[in-house]
Amino acid sequence: MGTITSDQAAEITGAQNWHAVAEAHPERASAMADGLMRGDPLADAVVAEYVAAQGKPGALTWSDVVGALDEPTSPMPAALTQFIERTSQPPSWFDPALAHAGATAWWRFGSLQSSTLYQSLIYGYQARGFTRPLTETGRLTEGTWDRVQSTARWVALATAPGLMDVGGPGWIQTLRIRLVHALVRHHLIARQGWDVERWGVPINQTYCQFTITAGFLALPLRVAGDFGLHYSQADKEAITHLWRWIGWTMGVDDELLPRSFADAREIDVVAREFRMEPDEHAQTLVTALLADGYRTEVPLPRLLRPMSATINGAVHAVTRPILRPLFAGVSTRWVEPEIATAMGLRATPLRNVVVLARPFVRSREVLRTLGVLGSDVAVAQRELRIVTSQLGLDLTSPDADRYRGVA
């Protein structure tokens, strides 16, 4: 579709000050406005082809479609063939070595970065364009824990050193999620009566841009900085390159992706300038996230593992009353006060726990810099093992099916 007006963009996003932001950042805002009406033609074509073939002899199941990403079969439908061929050819700017460096930098303190997932989700809930698809598909409060775990596993695989290479587990899961987004898009428009003129295209380019660049890149680095974690400029550029590659693989238009850390920071700044008005579903989602978005589990000896569900259930029951207000209070550090209030978050003294954690983070970074903790690669691999084991991922297993539950 062609360029839409600022009035339309303001109506679709709910940004009360769209016109003012567009005047201050005309090129950025214009591209963001256009992106509200664009989906993902390459992935959408796969879904259209899949839907049209249902009921016909030899039609692929959805499992066949996503399974072709790591085990292509012959012959395959034209749109699926094109999807795999196009996504298997990285853009000219992609540098695998730089992406690997970004992954290593990201995972030097991967346990901290993993904890920022909750902030990324809360960031998304403030915009109605993020919450409406969940509302329309009936998944507003259902499966919160599964959704958090699925997203966490994907982030772990996509950012792990080497796993985002073409054909790697992170790359495959990113493409699977991309196809799921296209399937949801088709379902909402064709079967749920989604009003594109009023709401924009579901899971559109602009919201995907915000999710990748602001929610998963800029925000975690800002949170890490608040905790006292330092990244060099080279680290930031490498991490940005990694997320640019993840975004490209996810189907975000190249012109909407950051070309440098400064570019990513500018996208984030512009995104945060929009005064979003969370709808009535935002508070419901945040409440569900705080109620069922985390579970306390402890590593158990082999003899006790058959009783793990019972033991960890009891541990979670004891720790939940402590962790819920802690997560709620800390989360207000990185959300605008009026938005936090609209989403049911209340600032409490617990938000300053971050300050108490800084000496530990900085001391750990001093030890790492001195080499006491081993090389940066060794540190990253150790952090990765800790986090993935908690997520139920075994990166050493030769069984490729271990990743199928991510998407």
mmCIF file of C-alpha atoms in Angstrom:
data_model
loop_
_atom_site.group_PDB
_atom_site.id
_atom_site.type_symbol
_atom_site.label_atom_id
_atom_site.label_comp_id
_atom_site.label_asym_id
_atom_site.label_seq_id
_atom_site.Cartn_x
_atom_site.Cartn_y
_atom_site.Cartn_z
ATOM 1 C CA MET A 1 0.000 0.000 0.000
ATOM 2 C CA GLY A 2 1.053 3.589 -0.461
ATOM 3 C CA THR A 3 1.970 6.190 2.111
ATOM 4 C CA ILE A 4 -0.590 6.667 4.859
ATOM 5 C CA THR A 5 -1.315 9.936 6.599
ATOM 6 C CA SER A 6 -0.183 10.921 10.079
ATOM 7 C CA ASP A 7 -3.823 10.869 11.161
ATOM 8 C CA GLN A 8 -4.110 7.246 10.062
ATOM 9 C CA ALA A 9 -0.831 6.310 11.742
ATOM 10 C CA ALA A 10 -1.941 7.988 14.975
ATOM 11 C CA GLU A 11 -5.257 6.136 14.882
ATOM 12 C CA ILE A 12 -3.643 2.762 14.192
ATOM 13 C CA THR A 13 -0.956 3.022 16.855
ATOM 14 C CA GLY A 14 -2.804 5.047 19.447
ATOM 15 C CA ALA A 15 0.203 7.380 19.706
ATOM 16 C CA GLN A 16 -1.284 10.642 20.966
ATOM 17 C CA ASN A 17 1.633 12.713 19.682
ATOM 18 C CA TRP A 18 2.313 11.045 16.329
ATOM 19 C CA HIS A 19 2.159 14.393 14.507
ATOM 20 C CA ALA A 20 4.746 15.994 16.801
ATOM 21 C CA VAL A 21 7.145 13.055 16.510
ATOM 22 C CA ALA A 22 6.662 12.991 12.736
ATOM 23 C CA GLU A 23 7.561 16.677 12.567
ATOM 24 C CA ALA A 24 10.731 16.100 14.627
ATOM 25 C CA HIS A 25 11.764 12.921 12.765
ATOM 26 C CA PRO A 26 10.064 13.103 9.351
ATOM 27 C CA GLU A 27 11.995 10.351 7.571
ATOM 28 C CA ARG A 28 11.838 7.879 10.454
ATOM 29 C CA ALA A 29 8.160 8.518 11.128
ATOM 30 C CA SER A 30 7.244 8.280 7.438
ATOM 31 C CA ALA A 31 8.934 4.883 7.130
ATOM 32 C CA MET A 32 7.271 3.723 10.339
ATOM 33 C CA ALA A 33 3.857 4.890 9.098
ATOM 34 C CA ASP A 34 4.272 3.000 5.819
ATOM 35 C CA GLY A 35 5.368 -0.118 7.697
ATOM 36 C CA LEU A 36 2.069 -0.259 9.559
ATOM 37 C CA MET A 37 0.439 -1.392 6.321
ATOM 38 C CA ARG A 38 3.039 -3.959 5.299
ATOM 39 C CA GLY A 39 3.280 -7.595 6.275
ATOM 40 C CA ASP A 40 5.842 -10.105 5.034
ATOM 41 C CA PRO A 41 5.114 -10.958 1.367
ATOM 42 C CA LEU A 42 7.616 -13.826 1.212
ATOM 43 C CA ALA A 43 6.197 -15.642 4.256
ATOM 44 C CA ASP A 44 2.617 -14.622 3.485
ATOM 45 C CA ALA A 45 2.940 -16.304 0.071
ATOM 46 C CA VAL A 46 3.924 -19.579 1.778
ATOM 47 C CA VAL A 47 0.827 -19.449 3.981
ATOM 48 C CA ALA A 48 -1.446 -18.520 1.062
ATOM 49 C CA GLU A 49 -0.050 -21.458 -0.904
ATOM 50 C CA TYR A 50 -0.492 -23.787 2.068
ATOM 51 C CA VAL A 51 -4.098 -22.711 2.717
ATOM 52 C CA ALA A 52 -5.074 -22.946 -0.949
ATOM 53 C CA ALA A 53 -3.749 -26.526 -1.146
ATOM 54 C CA GLN A 54 -5.674 -27.874 1.850
ATOM 55 C CA GLY A 55 -8.065 -30.651 0.908
ATOM 56 C CA LYS A 56 -6.217 -31.415 -2.298
ATOM 57 C CA PRO A 57 -4.274 -34.632 -2.931
ATOM 58 C CA GLY A 58 -0.683 -34.449 -1.730
ATOM 59 C CA ALA A 59 -1.216 -31.226 0.230
ATOM 60 C CA LEU A 60 1.452 -30.521 2.840
ATOM 61 C CA THR A 61 0.536 -30.392 6.500
ATOM 62 C CA TRP A 62 1.753 -27.437 8.556
ATOM 63 C CA SER A 63 4.334 -29.747 10.128
ATOM 64 C CA ASP A 64 5.578 -30.537 6.609
ATOM 65 C CA VAL A 65 5.904 -26.817 5.841
ATOM 66 C CA VAL A 66 7.960 -25.905 8.915
ATOM 67 C CA GLY A 67 9.827 -29.212 8.770
ATOM 68 C CA ALA A 68 11.106 -28.326 5.280
ATOM 69 C CA LEU A 69 13.231 -25.583 6.838
ATOM 70 C CA ASP A 70 15.767 -28.082 8.166
ATOM 71 C CA GLU A 71 14.914 -31.061 5.943
ATOM 72 C CA PRO A 72 13.834 -29.779 2.502
ATOM 73 C CA THR A 73 11.944 -32.336 0.450
ATOM 74 C CA SER A 74 11.489 -32.581 -3.301
ATOM 75 C CA PRO A 75 9.333 -31.528 -4.934
ATOM 76 C CA MET A 76 8.175 -28.607 -2.789
ATOM 77 C CA PRO A 77 5.524 -25.952 -3.510
ATOM 78 C CA ALA A 78 6.836 -22.901 -5.374
ATOM 79 C CA ALA A 79 6.342 -20.313 -2.628
ATOM 80 C CA LEU A 80 7.969 -22.513 0.011
ATOM 81 C CA THR A 81 10.886 -23.218 -2.320
ATOM 82 C CA GLN A 82 11.362 -19.499 -2.930
ATOM 83 C CA PHE A 83 11.116 -18.766 0.789
ATOM 84 C CA ILE A 84 13.885 -21.228 1.634
ATOM 85 C CA GLU A 85 16.087 -20.107 -1.265
ATOM 86 C CA ARG A 86 15.759 -16.394 -0.467
ATOM 87 C CA THR A 87 16.310 -16.762 3.268
ATOM 88 C CA SER A 88 19.312 -19.030 2.693
ATOM 89 C CA GLN A 89 21.140 -16.248 0.844
ATOM 90 C CA PRO A 90 22.311 -13.634 3.385
ATOM 91 C CA PRO A 91 22.370 -9.988 2.319
ATOM 92 C CA SER A 92 25.664 -8.512 1.142
ATOM 93 C CA TRP A 93 26.189 -6.636 4.409
ATOM 94 C CA PHE A 94 26.093 -9.769 6.586
ATOM 95 C CA ASP A 95 29.422 -10.653 8.238
ATOM 96 C CA PRO A 96 29.282 -14.016 10.079
ATOM 97 C CA ALA A 97 32.426 -13.264 12.078
ATOM 98 C CA LEU A 98 30.966 -9.975 13.323
ATOM 99 C CA ALA A 99 27.691 -11.692 14.220
ATOM 100 C CA HIS A 100 29.629 -14.352 16.154
ATOM 101 C CA ALA A 101 31.513 -11.601 18.009
ATOM 102 C CA GLY A 102 28.177 -10.002 18.854
ATOM 103 C CA ALA A 103 26.855 -13.302 20.175
ATOM 104 C CA THR A 104 29.914 -13.781 22.377
ATOM 105 C CA ALA A 105 29.601 -10.245 23.749
ATOM 106 C CA TRP A 106 25.878 -10.760 24.386
ATOM 107 C CA TRP A 107 26.455 -13.998 26.300
ATOM 108 C CA ARG A 108 29.343 -12.784 28.461
ATOM 109 C CA PHE A 109 26.594 -12.064 30.972
ATOM 110 C CA GLY A 110 23.838 -14.065 29.342
ATOM 111 C CA SER A 111 22.017 -14.799 32.588
ATOM 112 C CA LEU A 112 21.440 -11.049 33.050
ATOM 113 C CA GLN A 113 20.470 -10.562 29.416
ATOM 114 C CA SER A 114 17.997 -13.429 29.664
ATOM 115 C CA SER A 115 16.284 -11.763 32.600
ATOM 116 C CA THR A 116 15.571 -8.696 30.459
ATOM 117 C CA LEU A 117 13.073 -10.747 28.420
ATOM 118 C CA TYR A 118 10.345 -9.703 30.837
ATOM 119 C CA GLN A 119 11.133 -6.059 30.152
ATOM 120 C CA SER A 120 10.992 -6.723 26.412
ATOM 121 C CA LEU A 121 7.535 -8.240 26.788
ATOM 122 C CA ILE A 122 6.290 -5.392 28.981
ATOM 123 C CA TYR A 123 7.702 -2.957 26.427
ATOM 124 C CA GLY A 124 5.506 -4.566 23.775
ATOM 125 C CA TYR A 125 2.375 -4.578 25.909
ATOM 126 C CA GLN A 126 2.215 -0.792 26.017
ATOM 127 C CA ALA A 127 1.221 -0.626 22.316
ATOM 128 C CA ARG A 128 -2.192 -1.802 21.185
ATOM 129 C CA GLY A 129 -0.695 -3.141 17.977
ATOM 130 C CA PHE A 130 1.190 -5.716 20.056
ATOM 131 C CA THR A 131 -1.722 -6.675 22.292
ATOM 132 C CA ARG A 132 -4.529 -6.778 19.730
ATOM 133 C CA PRO A 133 -3.352 -9.954 17.932
ATOM 134 C CA LEU A 134 -3.279 -11.780 21.275
ATOM 135 C CA THR A 135 -6.741 -10.454 22.056
ATOM 136 C CA GLU A 136 -8.186 -11.438 18.685
ATOM 137 C CA THR A 137 -6.723 -14.955 18.822
ATOM 138 C CA GLY A 138 -8.015 -15.510 22.358
ATOM 139 C CA ARG A 139 -4.538 -15.842 23.858
ATOM 140 C CA LEU A 140 -4.710 -12.835 26.148
ATOM 141 C CA THR A 141 -4.076 -14.706 29.383
ATOM 142 C CA GLU A 142 -3.824 -18.300 28.208
ATOM 143 C CA GLY A 143 -0.455 -20.020 28.020
ATOM 144 C CA THR A 144 1.556 -17.137 29.484
ATOM 145 C CA TRP A 145 4.263 -19.423 30.867
ATOM 146 C CA ASP A 146 4.529 -21.372 27.629
ATOM 147 C CA ARG A 147 4.742 -18.133 25.639
ATOM 148 C CA VAL A 148 7.515 -16.777 27.870
ATOM 149 C CA GLN A 149 9.439 -20.054 27.697
ATOM 150 C CA SER A 150 9.040 -20.278 23.930
ATOM 151 C CA THR A 151 10.293 -16.726 23.445
ATOM 152 C CA ALA A 152 13.188 -17.279 25.856
ATOM 153 C CA ARG A 153 14.266 -20.419 24.000
ATOM 154 C CA TRP A 154 14.157 -18.619 20.683
ATOM 155 C CA VAL A 155 16.245 -15.696 21.993
ATOM 156 C CA ALA A 156 18.774 -18.148 23.430
ATOM 157 C CA LEU A 157 19.110 -20.046 20.146
ATOM 158 C CA ALA A 158 19.142 -16.935 17.950
ATOM 159 C CA THR A 159 21.844 -15.183 19.993
ATOM 160 C CA ALA A 160 24.052 -18.170 20.818
ATOM 161 C CA PRO A 161 27.453 -18.048 19.080
ATOM 162 C CA GLY A 162 27.233 -19.829 15.730
ATOM 163 C CA LEU A 163 23.630 -21.014 16.054
ATOM 164 C CA MET A 164 22.238 -18.203 13.895
ATOM 165 C CA ASP A 165 24.313 -19.286 10.884
ATOM 166 C CA VAL A 166 22.273 -20.347 7.847
ATOM 167 C CA GLY A 167 20.963 -23.830 8.602
ATOM 168 C CA GLY A 168 21.699 -23.475 12.319
ATOM 169 C CA PRO A 169 19.134 -24.062 15.091
ATOM 170 C CA GLY A 170 18.643 -20.334 15.768
ATOM 171 C CA TRP A 171 18.194 -19.584 12.075
ATOM 172 C CA ILE A 172 15.650 -22.404 11.668
ATOM 173 C CA GLN A 173 13.635 -21.332 14.709
ATOM 174 C CA THR A 174 13.608 -17.712 13.560
ATOM 175 C CA LEU A 175 12.164 -18.794 10.212
ATOM 176 C CA ARG A 176 9.606 -21.007 11.943
ATOM 177 C CA ILE A 177 8.418 -18.090 14.041
ATOM 178 C CA ARG A 178 8.317 -15.950 10.903
ATOM 179 C CA LEU A 179 6.001 -18.474 9.232
ATOM 180 C CA VAL A 180 3.844 -18.693 12.363
ATOM 181 C CA HIS A 181 3.492 -14.901 12.254
ATOM 182 C CA ALA A 182 2.327 -15.172 8.643
ATOM 183 C CA LEU A 183 -0.169 -17.885 9.594
ATOM 184 C CA VAL A 184 -1.552 -15.720 12.409
ATOM 185 C CA ARG A 185 -1.715 -12.759 10.032
ATOM 186 C CA HIS A 186 -3.738 -14.797 7.537
ATOM 187 C CA HIS A 187 -6.047 -16.121 10.251
ATOM 188 C CA LEU A 188 -6.760 -12.677 11.673
ATOM 189 C CA ILE A 189 -7.491 -11.072 8.309
ATOM 190 C CA ALA A 190 -9.313 -13.944 6.603
ATOM 191 C CA ARG A 191 -11.207 -15.447 9.519
ATOM 192 C CA GLN A 192 -11.314 -13.025 12.425
ATOM 193 C CA GLY A 193 -12.475 -9.955 10.542
ATOM 194 C CA TRP A 194 -9.349 -7.933 11.283
ATOM 195 C CA ASP A 195 -9.934 -4.322 10.179
ATOM 196 C CA VAL A 196 -6.732 -3.432 8.314
ATOM 197 C CA GLU A 197 -7.807 0.159 7.667
ATOM 198 C CA ARG A 198 -8.378 0.833 11.372
ATOM 199 C CA TRP A 199 -5.668 -1.346 12.900
ATOM 200 C CA GLY A 200 -3.011 -1.718 10.219
ATOM 201 C CA VAL A 201 -1.694 -5.083 9.057
ATOM 202 C CA PRO A 202 -1.356 -7.489 12.015
ATOM 203 C CA ILE A 203 2.244 -8.187 13.061
ATOM 204 C CA ASN A 204 3.309 -5.514 10.597
ATOM 205 C CA GLN A 205 6.739 -4.239 9.632
ATOM 206 C CA THR A 206 6.769 -1.311 12.052
ATOM 207 C CA TYR A 207 5.875 -3.368 15.098
ATOM 208 C CA CYS A 208 8.448 -5.974 14.070
ATOM 209 C CA GLN A 209 11.018 -3.177 13.722
ATOM 210 C CA PHE A 210 10.191 -1.923 17.226
ATOM 211 C CA THR A 211 10.289 -5.449 18.646
ATOM 212 C CA ILE A 212 13.704 -6.322 17.208
ATOM 213 C CA THR A 213 15.519 -2.990 17.493
ATOM 214 C CA ALA A 214 13.946 -1.426 20.575
ATOM 215 C CA GLY A 215 12.553 -4.385 22.515
ATOM 216 C CA PHE A 216 15.262 -6.999 22.002
ATOM 217 C CA LEU A 217 18.362 -4.890 21.262
ATOM 218 C CA ALA A 218 18.321 -1.363 22.685
ATOM 219 C CA LEU A 219 16.242 -2.045 25.791
ATOM 220 C CA PRO A 220 18.330 -5.003 27.080
ATOM 221 C CA LEU A 221 21.531 -3.004 26.579
ATOM 222 C CA ARG A 222 19.994 -0.081 28.461
ATOM 223 C CA VAL A 223 18.920 -2.372 31.304
ATOM 224 C CA ALA A 224 22.361 -4.007 31.379
ATOM 225 C CA GLY A 225 23.972 -0.580 31.604
ATOM 226 C CA ASP A 226 21.719 0.280 34.535
ATOM 227 C CA PHE A 227 23.006 -2.846 36.299
ATOM 228 C CA GLY A 228 26.588 -1.708 35.690
ATOM 229 C CA LEU A 229 27.468 -3.950 32.766
ATOM 230 C CA HIS A 230 29.834 -2.227 30.335
ATOM 231 C CA TYR A 231 30.020 -2.884 26.614
ATOM 232 C CA SER A 232 32.739 -1.376 24.445
ATOM 233 C CA GLN A 233 31.766 0.401 21.256
ATOM 234 C CA ALA A 234 33.010 -2.611 19.305
ATOM 235 C CA ASP A 235 30.773 -4.862 21.432
ATOM 236 C CA LYS A 236 27.755 -2.669 20.719
ATOM 237 C CA GLU A 237 28.393 -2.653 16.983
ATOM 238 C CA ALA A 238 28.809 -6.436 16.916
ATOM 239 C CA ILE A 239 25.636 -7.016 18.957
ATOM 240 C CA THR A 240 23.758 -4.624 16.670
ATOM 241 C CA HIS A 241 24.991 -6.554 13.631
ATOM 242 C CA LEU A 242 23.777 -9.807 15.185
ATOM 243 C CA TRP A 243 20.284 -8.400 15.820
ATOM 244 C CA ARG A 244 20.193 -6.820 12.374
ATOM 245 C CA TRP A 245 20.798 -10.298 10.938
ATOM 246 C CA ILE A 246 18.154 -11.820 13.241
ATOM 247 C CA GLY A 247 15.701 -9.129 12.162
ATOM 248 C CA TRP A 248 16.437 -9.693 8.472
ATOM 249 C CA THR A 249 15.901 -13.434 8.895
ATOM 250 C CA MET A 250 12.655 -12.704 10.762
ATOM 251 C CA GLY A 251 11.443 -10.797 7.711
ATOM 252 C CA VAL A 252 11.880 -7.171 8.781
ATOM 253 C CA ASP A 253 12.486 -4.933 5.774
ATOM 254 C CA ASP A 254 16.174 -4.135 5.421
ATOM 255 C CA GLU A 255 15.619 -0.369 5.377
ATOM 256 C CA LEU A 256 13.940 -0.570 8.790
ATOM 257 C CA LEU A 257 16.832 -2.400 10.436
ATOM 258 C CA PRO A 258 19.699 -0.616 12.249
ATOM 259 C CA ARG A 259 22.962 -0.261 10.351
ATOM 260 C CA SER A 260 24.930 0.715 13.460
ATOM 261 C CA PHE A 261 24.437 1.015 17.195
ATOM 262 C CA ALA A 262 23.861 4.752 16.798
ATOM 263 C CA ASP A 263 21.153 3.956 14.260
ATOM 264 C CA ALA A 264 19.569 1.439 16.640
ATOM 265 C CA ARG A 265 19.645 3.954 19.466
ATOM 266 C CA GLU A 266 17.952 6.557 17.271
ATOM 267 C CA ILE A 267 15.187 4.106 16.317
ATOM 268 C CA ASP A 268 14.720 3.340 20.002
ATOM 269 C CA VAL A 269 14.621 7.031 20.926
ATOM 270 C CA VAL A 270 12.010 7.774 18.262
ATOM 271 C CA ALA A 271 9.939 4.754 19.312
ATOM 272 C CA ARG A 272 10.016 5.901 22.949
ATOM 273 C CA GLU A 273 8.997 9.435 21.987
ATOM 274 C CA PHE A 274 5.612 8.177 20.852
ATOM 275 C CA ARG A 275 3.165 8.575 23.722
ATOM 276 C CA MET A 276 1.404 5.259 23.510
ATOM 277 C CA GLU A 277 -1.827 4.810 25.407
ATOM 278 C CA PRO A 278 -2.009 1.199 26.605
ATOM 279 C CA ASP A 279 -5.449 -0.268 25.969
ATOM 280 C CA GLU A 280 -7.521 -2.164 28.505
ATOM 281 C CA HIS A 281 -5.778 -5.420 27.659
ATOM 282 C CA ALA A 282 -2.274 -4.224 28.572
ATOM 283 C CA GLN A 283 -2.889 -4.461 32.307
ATOM 284 C CA THR A 284 -4.398 -7.930 31.860
ATOM 285 C CA LEU A 285 -1.279 -9.106 30.028
ATOM 286 C CA VAL A 286 1.104 -7.616 32.587
ATOM 287 C CA THR A 287 -0.894 -9.156 35.433
ATOM 288 C CA ALA A 288 -0.745 -12.549 33.711
ATOM 289 C CA LEU A 289 2.999 -12.129 33.139
ATOM 290 C CA LEU A 290 3.610 -11.375 36.812
ATOM 291 C CA ALA A 291 1.325 -14.214 37.905
ATOM 292 C CA ASP A 292 2.475 -16.966 35.571
ATOM 293 C CA GLY A 293 5.431 -15.621 33.591
ATOM 294 C CA TYR A 294 8.127 -17.079 35.812
ATOM 295 C CA ARG A 295 8.705 -20.178 37.892
ATOM 296 C CA THR A 296 11.409 -20.911 40.411
ATOM 297 C CA GLU A 297 13.177 -24.168 39.719
ATOM 298 C CA VAL A 298 16.231 -25.666 41.394
ATOM 299 C CA PRO A 299 18.699 -28.169 39.937
ATOM 300 C CA LEU A 300 18.102 -31.555 41.497
ATOM 301 C CA PRO A 301 20.295 -34.646 41.897
ATOM 302 C CA ARG A 302 19.432 -37.515 39.587
ATOM 303 C CA LEU A 303 17.685 -39.481 42.354
ATOM 304 C CA LEU A 304 15.240 -36.638 43.021
ATOM 305 C CA ARG A 305 14.425 -35.778 39.406
ATOM 306 C CA PRO A 306 11.306 -37.996 39.270
ATOM 307 C CA MET A 307 9.889 -35.727 41.987
ATOM 308 C CA SER A 308 11.037 -32.494 40.301
ATOM 309 C CA ALA A 309 7.517 -31.262 39.498
ATOM 310 C CA THR A 310 6.412 -31.605 43.120
ATOM 311 C CA ILE A 311 9.592 -30.143 44.609
ATOM 312 C CA ASN A 312 9.834 -27.209 42.215
ATOM 313 C CA GLY A 313 6.114 -26.551 42.588
ATOM 314 C CA ALA A 314 6.619 -26.183 46.328
ATOM 315 C CA VAL A 315 9.663 -23.926 45.815
ATOM 316 C CA HIS A 316 7.705 -21.731 43.419
ATOM 317 C CA ALA A 317 4.797 -21.476 45.851
ATOM 318 C CA VAL A 318 7.181 -20.210 48.553
ATOM 319 C CA THR A 319 9.163 -17.782 46.361
ATOM 320 C CA ARG A 320 6.300 -16.389 44.271
ATOM 321 C CA PRO A 321 5.027 -13.939 46.959
ATOM 322 C CA ILE A 322 8.573 -12.532 47.128
ATOM 323 C CA LEU A 323 9.479 -12.489 43.444
ATOM 324 C CA ARG A 324 6.213 -11.077 42.086
ATOM 325 C CA PRO A 325 6.448 -7.676 43.851
ATOM 326 C CA LEU A 326 10.194 -7.637 43.149
ATOM 327 C CA PHE A 327 9.702 -8.071 39.387
ATOM 328 C CA ALA A 328 6.815 -5.588 39.384
ATOM 329 C CA GLY A 329 8.791 -2.951 41.267
ATOM 330 C CA VAL A 330 12.016 -3.346 39.286
ATOM 331 C CA SER A 331 10.114 -3.190 35.990
ATOM 332 C CA THR A 332 9.026 0.384 36.669
ATOM 333 C CA ARG A 333 12.644 1.562 36.274
ATOM 334 C CA TRP A 334 12.457 1.277 32.492
ATOM 335 C CA VAL A 335 8.829 2.222 31.794
ATOM 336 C CA GLU A 336 7.479 5.765 31.660
ATOM 337 C CA PRO A 337 5.539 6.475 34.894
ATOM 338 C CA GLU A 338 2.166 7.137 33.244
ATOM 339 C CA ILE A 339 2.471 4.025 31.093
ATOM 340 C CA ALA A 340 3.510 1.934 34.089
ATOM 341 C CA THR A 341 0.425 3.113 35.956
ATOM 342 C CA ALA A 342 -1.826 2.315 32.994
ATOM 343 C CA MET A 343 -0.415 -1.217 32.902
ATOM 344 C CA GLY A 344 -0.946 -1.744 36.623
ATOM 345 C CA LEU A 345 2.681 -1.330 37.687
ATOM 346 C CA ARG A 346 3.452 0.725 40.792
ATOM 347 C CA ALA A 347 6.852 2.142 41.657
ATOM 348 C CA THR A 348 8.096 0.901 45.014
ATOM 349 C CA PRO A 349 11.471 0.996 46.800
ATOM 350 C CA LEU A 350 12.119 -2.438 45.281
ATOM 351 C CA ARG A 351 12.965 -0.709 42.016
ATOM 352 C CA ASN A 352 16.282 0.230 43.647
ATOM 353 C CA VAL A 353 17.384 -3.392 44.002
ATOM 354 C CA VAL A 354 19.201 -2.745 40.730
ATOM 355 C CA VAL A 355 21.478 -0.313 42.531
ATOM 356 C CA LEU A 356 22.303 -2.970 45.131
ATOM 357 C CA ALA A 357 23.208 -5.416 42.368
ATOM 358 C CA ARG A 358 25.694 -3.086 40.668
ATOM 359 C CA PRO A 359 28.695 -3.855 42.904
ATOM 360 C CA PHE A 360 28.304 -7.576 42.176
ATOM 361 C CA VAL A 361 28.009 -7.005 38.432
ATOM 362 C CA ARG A 362 30.984 -4.657 38.356
ATOM 363 C CA SER A 363 33.132 -6.952 40.518
ATOM 364 C CA ARG A 364 32.325 -9.839 38.248
ATOM 365 C CA GLU A 365 33.287 -7.737 35.229
ATOM 366 C CA VAL A 366 36.624 -6.847 36.848
ATOM 367 C CA LEU A 367 37.356 -10.545 37.379
ATOM 368 C CA ARG A 368 36.396 -11.276 33.784
ATOM 369 C CA THR A 369 38.618 -8.499 32.458
ATOM 370 C CA LEU A 370 41.553 -9.852 34.499
ATOM 371 C CA GLY A 371 41.006 -13.294 32.989
ATOM 372 C CA VAL A 372 40.105 -14.935 36.286
ATOM 373 C CA LEU A 373 36.873 -16.309 34.804
ATOM 374 C CA GLY A 374 38.563 -17.593 31.656
ATOM 375 C CA SER A 375 38.414 -16.254 28.114
ATOM 376 C CA ASP A 376 35.363 -14.330 26.934
ATOM 377 C CA VAL A 377 34.439 -17.296 24.735
ATOM 378 C CA ALA A 378 34.612 -19.640 27.718
ATOM 379 C CA VAL A 379 32.561 -17.253 29.851
ATOM 380 C CA ALA A 380 29.921 -16.940 27.118
ATOM 381 C CA GLN A 381 29.705 -20.714 26.680
ATOM 382 C CA ARG A 382 29.368 -21.208 30.429
ATOM 383 C CA GLU A 383 26.583 -18.633 30.681
ATOM 384 C CA LEU A 384 24.869 -20.192 27.681
ATOM 385 C CA ARG A 385 24.922 -23.650 29.282
ATOM 386 C CA ILE A 386 23.439 -22.289 32.507
ATOM 387 C CA VAL A 387 20.571 -20.526 30.781
ATOM 388 C CA THR A 388 19.773 -23.209 28.201
ATOM 389 C CA SER A 389 19.739 -25.941 30.841
ATOM 390 C CA GLN A 390 17.144 -23.912 32.759
ATOM 391 C CA LEU A 391 15.121 -23.625 29.538
ATOM 392 C CA GLY A 392 15.260 -27.349 28.874
ATOM 393 C CA LEU A 393 17.533 -27.022 25.838
ATOM 394 C CA ASP A 394 20.412 -29.441 25.331
ATOM 395 C CA LEU A 395 22.797 -27.840 22.847
ATOM 396 C CA THR A 396 25.033 -30.907 22.876
ATOM 397 C CA SER A 397 22.346 -33.329 21.732
ATOM 398 C CA PRO A 398 22.550 -34.527 18.112
ATOM 399 C CA ASP A 399 18.758 -34.824 17.994
ATOM 400 C CA ALA A 400 17.502 -31.951 15.823
ATOM 401 C CA ASP A 401 13.945 -32.385 17.127
ATOM 402 C CA ARG A 402 14.978 -30.868 20.454
ATOM 403 C CA TYR A 403 14.255 -27.419 19.042
ATOM 404 C CA ARG A 404 10.800 -28.023 17.610
ATOM 405 C CA GLY A 405 8.991 -26.794 20.702
ATOM 406 C CA VAL A 406 10.419 -23.287 20.414
ATOM 407 C CA ALA A 407 7.963 -21.957 17.823
#
